[in-house]
Short mmCIF file of C-alpha atoms in Angstrom, two decimals:
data_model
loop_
_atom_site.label_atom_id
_atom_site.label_comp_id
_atom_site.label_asym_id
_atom_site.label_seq_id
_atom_site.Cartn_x
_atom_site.Cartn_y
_atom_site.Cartn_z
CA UNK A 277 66.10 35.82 11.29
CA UNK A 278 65.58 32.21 9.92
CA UNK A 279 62.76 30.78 8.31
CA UNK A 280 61.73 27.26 7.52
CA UNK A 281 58.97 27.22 4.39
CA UNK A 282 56.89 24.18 4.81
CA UNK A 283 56.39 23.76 1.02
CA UNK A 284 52.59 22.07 0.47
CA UNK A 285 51.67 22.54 -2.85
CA UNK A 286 51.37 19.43 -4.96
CA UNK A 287 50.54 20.14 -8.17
CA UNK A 288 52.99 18.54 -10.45
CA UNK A 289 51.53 19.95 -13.69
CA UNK A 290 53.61 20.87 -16.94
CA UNK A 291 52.27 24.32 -15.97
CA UNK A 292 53.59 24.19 -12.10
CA UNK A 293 57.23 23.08 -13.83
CA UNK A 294 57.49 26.26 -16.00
CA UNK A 295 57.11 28.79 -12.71
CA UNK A 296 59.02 28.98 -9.74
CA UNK A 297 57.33 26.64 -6.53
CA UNK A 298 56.18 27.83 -3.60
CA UNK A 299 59.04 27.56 -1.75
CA UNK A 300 60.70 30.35 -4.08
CA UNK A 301 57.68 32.68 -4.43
CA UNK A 302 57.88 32.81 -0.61
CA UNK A 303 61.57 33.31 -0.47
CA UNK A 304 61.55 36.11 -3.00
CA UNK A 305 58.49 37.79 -1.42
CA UNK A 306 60.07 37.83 2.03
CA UNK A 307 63.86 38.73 0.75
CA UNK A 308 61.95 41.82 -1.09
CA UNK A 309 62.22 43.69 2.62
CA UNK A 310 64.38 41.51 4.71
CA UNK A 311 66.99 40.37 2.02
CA UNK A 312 69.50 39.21 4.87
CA UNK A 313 67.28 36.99 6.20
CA UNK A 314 68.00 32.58 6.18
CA UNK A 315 65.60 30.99 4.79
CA UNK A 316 65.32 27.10 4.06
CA UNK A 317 62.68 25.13 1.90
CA UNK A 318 61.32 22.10 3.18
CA UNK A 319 58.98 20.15 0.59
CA UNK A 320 56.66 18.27 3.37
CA UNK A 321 54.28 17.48 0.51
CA UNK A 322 57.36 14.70 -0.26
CA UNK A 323 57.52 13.50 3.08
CA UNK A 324 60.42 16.13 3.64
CA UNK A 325 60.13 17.74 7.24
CA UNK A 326 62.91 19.76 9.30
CA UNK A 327 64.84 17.46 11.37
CA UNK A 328 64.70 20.06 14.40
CA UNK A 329 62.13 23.39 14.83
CA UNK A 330 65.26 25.29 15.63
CA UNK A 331 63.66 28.18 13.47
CA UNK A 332 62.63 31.94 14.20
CA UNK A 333 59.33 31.17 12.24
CA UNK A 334 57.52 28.80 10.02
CA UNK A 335 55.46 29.51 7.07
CA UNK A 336 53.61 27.16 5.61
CA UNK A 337 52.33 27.77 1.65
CA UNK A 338 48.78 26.59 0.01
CA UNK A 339 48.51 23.94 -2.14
CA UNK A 340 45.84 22.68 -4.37
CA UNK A 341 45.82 19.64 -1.67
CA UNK A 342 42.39 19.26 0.62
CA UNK A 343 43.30 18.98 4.13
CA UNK A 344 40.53 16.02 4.43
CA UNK A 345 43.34 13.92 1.95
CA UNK A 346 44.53 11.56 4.60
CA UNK A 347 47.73 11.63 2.98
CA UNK A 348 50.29 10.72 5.86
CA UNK A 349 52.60 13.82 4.97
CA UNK A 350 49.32 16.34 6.32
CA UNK A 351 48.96 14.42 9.80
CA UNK A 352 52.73 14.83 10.53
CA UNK A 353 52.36 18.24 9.49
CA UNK A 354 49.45 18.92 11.90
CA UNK A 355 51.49 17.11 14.79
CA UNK A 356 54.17 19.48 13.96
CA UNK A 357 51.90 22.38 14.36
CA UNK A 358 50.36 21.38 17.38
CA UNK A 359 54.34 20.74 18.87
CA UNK A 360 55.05 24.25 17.36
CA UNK A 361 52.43 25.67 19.40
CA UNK A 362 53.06 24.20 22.35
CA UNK A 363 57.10 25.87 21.47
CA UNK A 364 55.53 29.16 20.93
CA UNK A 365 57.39 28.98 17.69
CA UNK A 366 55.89 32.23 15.39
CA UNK A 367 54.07 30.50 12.77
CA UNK A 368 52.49 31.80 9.39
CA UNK A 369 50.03 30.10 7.16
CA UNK A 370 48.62 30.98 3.54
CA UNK A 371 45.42 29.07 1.86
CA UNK A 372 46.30 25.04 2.37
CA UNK A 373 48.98 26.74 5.68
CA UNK A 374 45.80 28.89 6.68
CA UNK A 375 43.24 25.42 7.10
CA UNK A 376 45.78 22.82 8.12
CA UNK A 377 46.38 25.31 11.12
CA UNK A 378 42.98 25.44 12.40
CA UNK A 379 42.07 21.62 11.34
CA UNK A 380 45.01 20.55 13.55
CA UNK A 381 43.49 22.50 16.28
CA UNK A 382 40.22 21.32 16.04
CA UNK A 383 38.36 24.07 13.88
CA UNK A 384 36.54 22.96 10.95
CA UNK A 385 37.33 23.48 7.17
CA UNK A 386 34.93 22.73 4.52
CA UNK A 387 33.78 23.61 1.16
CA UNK A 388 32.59 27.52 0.26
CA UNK A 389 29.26 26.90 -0.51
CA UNK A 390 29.41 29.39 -3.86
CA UNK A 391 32.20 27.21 -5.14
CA UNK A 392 35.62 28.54 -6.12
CA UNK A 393 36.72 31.88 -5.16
CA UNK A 394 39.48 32.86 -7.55
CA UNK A 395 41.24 36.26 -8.36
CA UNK A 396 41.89 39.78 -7.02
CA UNK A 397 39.85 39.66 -3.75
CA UNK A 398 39.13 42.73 -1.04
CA UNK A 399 39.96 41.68 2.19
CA UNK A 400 39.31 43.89 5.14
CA UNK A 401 41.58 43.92 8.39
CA UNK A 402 39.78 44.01 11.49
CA UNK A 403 42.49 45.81 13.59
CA UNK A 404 42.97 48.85 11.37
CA UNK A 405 39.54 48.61 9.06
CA UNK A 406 41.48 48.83 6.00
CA UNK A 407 40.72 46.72 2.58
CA UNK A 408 43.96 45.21 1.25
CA UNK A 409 43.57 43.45 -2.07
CA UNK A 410 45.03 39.55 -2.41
CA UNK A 411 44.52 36.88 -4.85
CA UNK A 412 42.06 33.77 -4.44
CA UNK A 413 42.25 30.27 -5.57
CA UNK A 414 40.43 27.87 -3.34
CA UNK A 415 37.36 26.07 -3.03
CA UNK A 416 37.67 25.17 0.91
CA UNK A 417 37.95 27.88 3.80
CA UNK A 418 37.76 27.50 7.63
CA UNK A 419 33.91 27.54 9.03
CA UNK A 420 35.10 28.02 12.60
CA UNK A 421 37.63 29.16 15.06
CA UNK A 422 40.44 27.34 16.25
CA UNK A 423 40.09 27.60 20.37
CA UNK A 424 41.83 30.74 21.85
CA UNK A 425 42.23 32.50 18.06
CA UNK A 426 40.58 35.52 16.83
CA UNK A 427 39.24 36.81 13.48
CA UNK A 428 42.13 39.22 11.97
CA UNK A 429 40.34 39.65 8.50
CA UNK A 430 36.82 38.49 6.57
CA UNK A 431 35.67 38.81 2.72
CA UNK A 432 32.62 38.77 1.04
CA UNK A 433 31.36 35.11 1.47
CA UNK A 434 34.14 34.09 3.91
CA UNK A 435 34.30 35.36 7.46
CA UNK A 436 37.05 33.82 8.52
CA UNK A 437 39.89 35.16 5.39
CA UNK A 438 42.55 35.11 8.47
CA UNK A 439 43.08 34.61 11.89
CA UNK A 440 46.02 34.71 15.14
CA UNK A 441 46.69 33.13 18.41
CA UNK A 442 48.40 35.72 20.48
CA UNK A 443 51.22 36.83 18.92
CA UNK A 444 52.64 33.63 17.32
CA UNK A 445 50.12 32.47 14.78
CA UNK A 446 48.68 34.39 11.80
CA UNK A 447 46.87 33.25 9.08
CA UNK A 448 44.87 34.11 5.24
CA UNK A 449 43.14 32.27 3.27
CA UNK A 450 44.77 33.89 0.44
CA UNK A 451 47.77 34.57 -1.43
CA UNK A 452 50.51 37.06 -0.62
CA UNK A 453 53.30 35.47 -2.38
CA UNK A 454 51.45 35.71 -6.05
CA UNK A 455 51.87 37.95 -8.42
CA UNK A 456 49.13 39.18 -11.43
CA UNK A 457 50.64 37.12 -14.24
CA UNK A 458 51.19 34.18 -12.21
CA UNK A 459 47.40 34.24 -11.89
CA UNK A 460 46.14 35.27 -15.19
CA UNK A 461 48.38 32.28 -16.21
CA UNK A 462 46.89 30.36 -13.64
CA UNK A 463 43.63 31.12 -14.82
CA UNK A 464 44.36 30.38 -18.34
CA UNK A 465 45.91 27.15 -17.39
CA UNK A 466 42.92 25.54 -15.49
CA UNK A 467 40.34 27.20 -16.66
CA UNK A 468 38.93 23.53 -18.49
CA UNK A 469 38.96 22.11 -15.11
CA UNK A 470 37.43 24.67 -13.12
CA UNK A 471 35.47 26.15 -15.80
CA UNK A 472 35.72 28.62 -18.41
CA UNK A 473 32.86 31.15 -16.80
CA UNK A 474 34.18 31.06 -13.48
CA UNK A 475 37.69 31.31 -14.51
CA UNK A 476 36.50 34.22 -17.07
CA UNK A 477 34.77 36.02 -14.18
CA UNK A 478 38.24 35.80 -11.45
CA UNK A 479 40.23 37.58 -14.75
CA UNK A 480 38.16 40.52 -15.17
CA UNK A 481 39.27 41.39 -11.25
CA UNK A 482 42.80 41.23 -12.42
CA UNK A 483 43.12 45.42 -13.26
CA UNK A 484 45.90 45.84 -10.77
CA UNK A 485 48.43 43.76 -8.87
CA UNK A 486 48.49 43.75 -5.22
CA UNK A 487 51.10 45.24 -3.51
CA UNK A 488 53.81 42.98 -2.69
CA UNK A 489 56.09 44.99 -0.73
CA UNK A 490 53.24 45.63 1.69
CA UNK A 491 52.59 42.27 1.88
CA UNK A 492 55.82 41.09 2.53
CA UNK A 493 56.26 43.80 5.16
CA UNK A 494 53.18 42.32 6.56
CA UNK A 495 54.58 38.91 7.17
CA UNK A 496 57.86 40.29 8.26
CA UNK A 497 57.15 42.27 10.98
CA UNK A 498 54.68 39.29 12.20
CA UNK A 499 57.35 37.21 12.30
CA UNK A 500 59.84 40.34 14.09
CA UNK A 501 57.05 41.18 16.51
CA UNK A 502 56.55 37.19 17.55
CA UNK A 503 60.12 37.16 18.34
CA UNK A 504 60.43 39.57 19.99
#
């Protein structure tokens, strides 16, 4: 299997430079349960894309990045999911990967209307019913369908957490690839900008980690499934 990671996040900060990006949070996450599998980083936040979509799958990571920018780099990257639609090519999307999916297909993404939604959050899976827990840290979500996709997973004060075309697009609006002390850090880090109460709140949720060899598994046998 081979794997492009669309890299998206853009945050530059001292505190970004002192943990690994996106690109290998996502590679180690995936390699935890398919450790043969090729994977290759693309940072499209820099204007970087693949030169071909010769790929098994795409993932594409969150960023602190609003998909409303205008920033040239996100309207190639929505052309390039619309073409990798039209290929059929399996695609996943977390947070920023989750919005700029459905705004390139016409769904609208906006603002949560509590504000941010950071931390250790329940989501429930429609299919199966079950509550799988996954860390939080946006302030936008999708408000509506993308045509032709379905619902795959809501939270409290998001209904859309997730969502798939068929069998070659699935999407959350959270974060698989984190880990609990990336976020506490996380937390700590920002918590001037966003706010000391809110940021004090999202900590007290951080009791447990999620499980991360589920979660790969998750996105692994998306991407095996799709393929097949």
């Amino acid at each position: 299997m081979r794997l492009a990671i669309l890299m998206t996040n853009t945050d530059a900060s001292t505190f970004a430079q002192h943990h690994p990006d996106d690109g290998q949070k996502f590679s180690s996450l995936v390699h935890r349960v398919r450790p043969d599998w090729e994977i290759e980083v693309y940072p499209v936040k820099d204007g970087i894309f693949p030169s071909t979509l010769e790929f098994d799958g795409l993932l594409i990571t969150g960023s602190p990045a609003s998909v409303h920018d205008g920033s040239p780099w996100i309207s190639t990257l929505e052309e390039l999911v619309r073409t990798a639609i039209d290929k059929k090519i399996p695609m996943f999307g977390a947070c920023f990967g989750h919005q700029v999916i459905a705004r390139a297909l016409g769904a609208k993404v906006g603002y949560n209307p509590d504000g941010w939604v950071l931390g250790r959050i329940e989501t429930t899976f429609e299919d199966s019913g079950l509550t799988v827990p996954l860390y939080a840290a946006h302030k936008e979500q999708v408000l509506s369908l993308p045509k032709g996709a379905k619902i795959v997973a809501r939270t409290p004060g998001c209904e859309i957490a997730g969502f798939a075309i068929n069998d070659h697009v699935l999407t959350t609006q959270y974060h698989p690839e984190m880990t609990n002390s990336f976020v506490k850090a996380l937390l700590n880090a920002f918590a001037d900008d966003i706010g000391k109460e809110t940021t004090d709140e999202a900590a007290q949720t951080l009791i447990k980690d999620t499980d991360l060899d589920a979660l790969a598994e998750w996105i692994a046998l998306f991407f095996e499934q799709a393929d097949t």
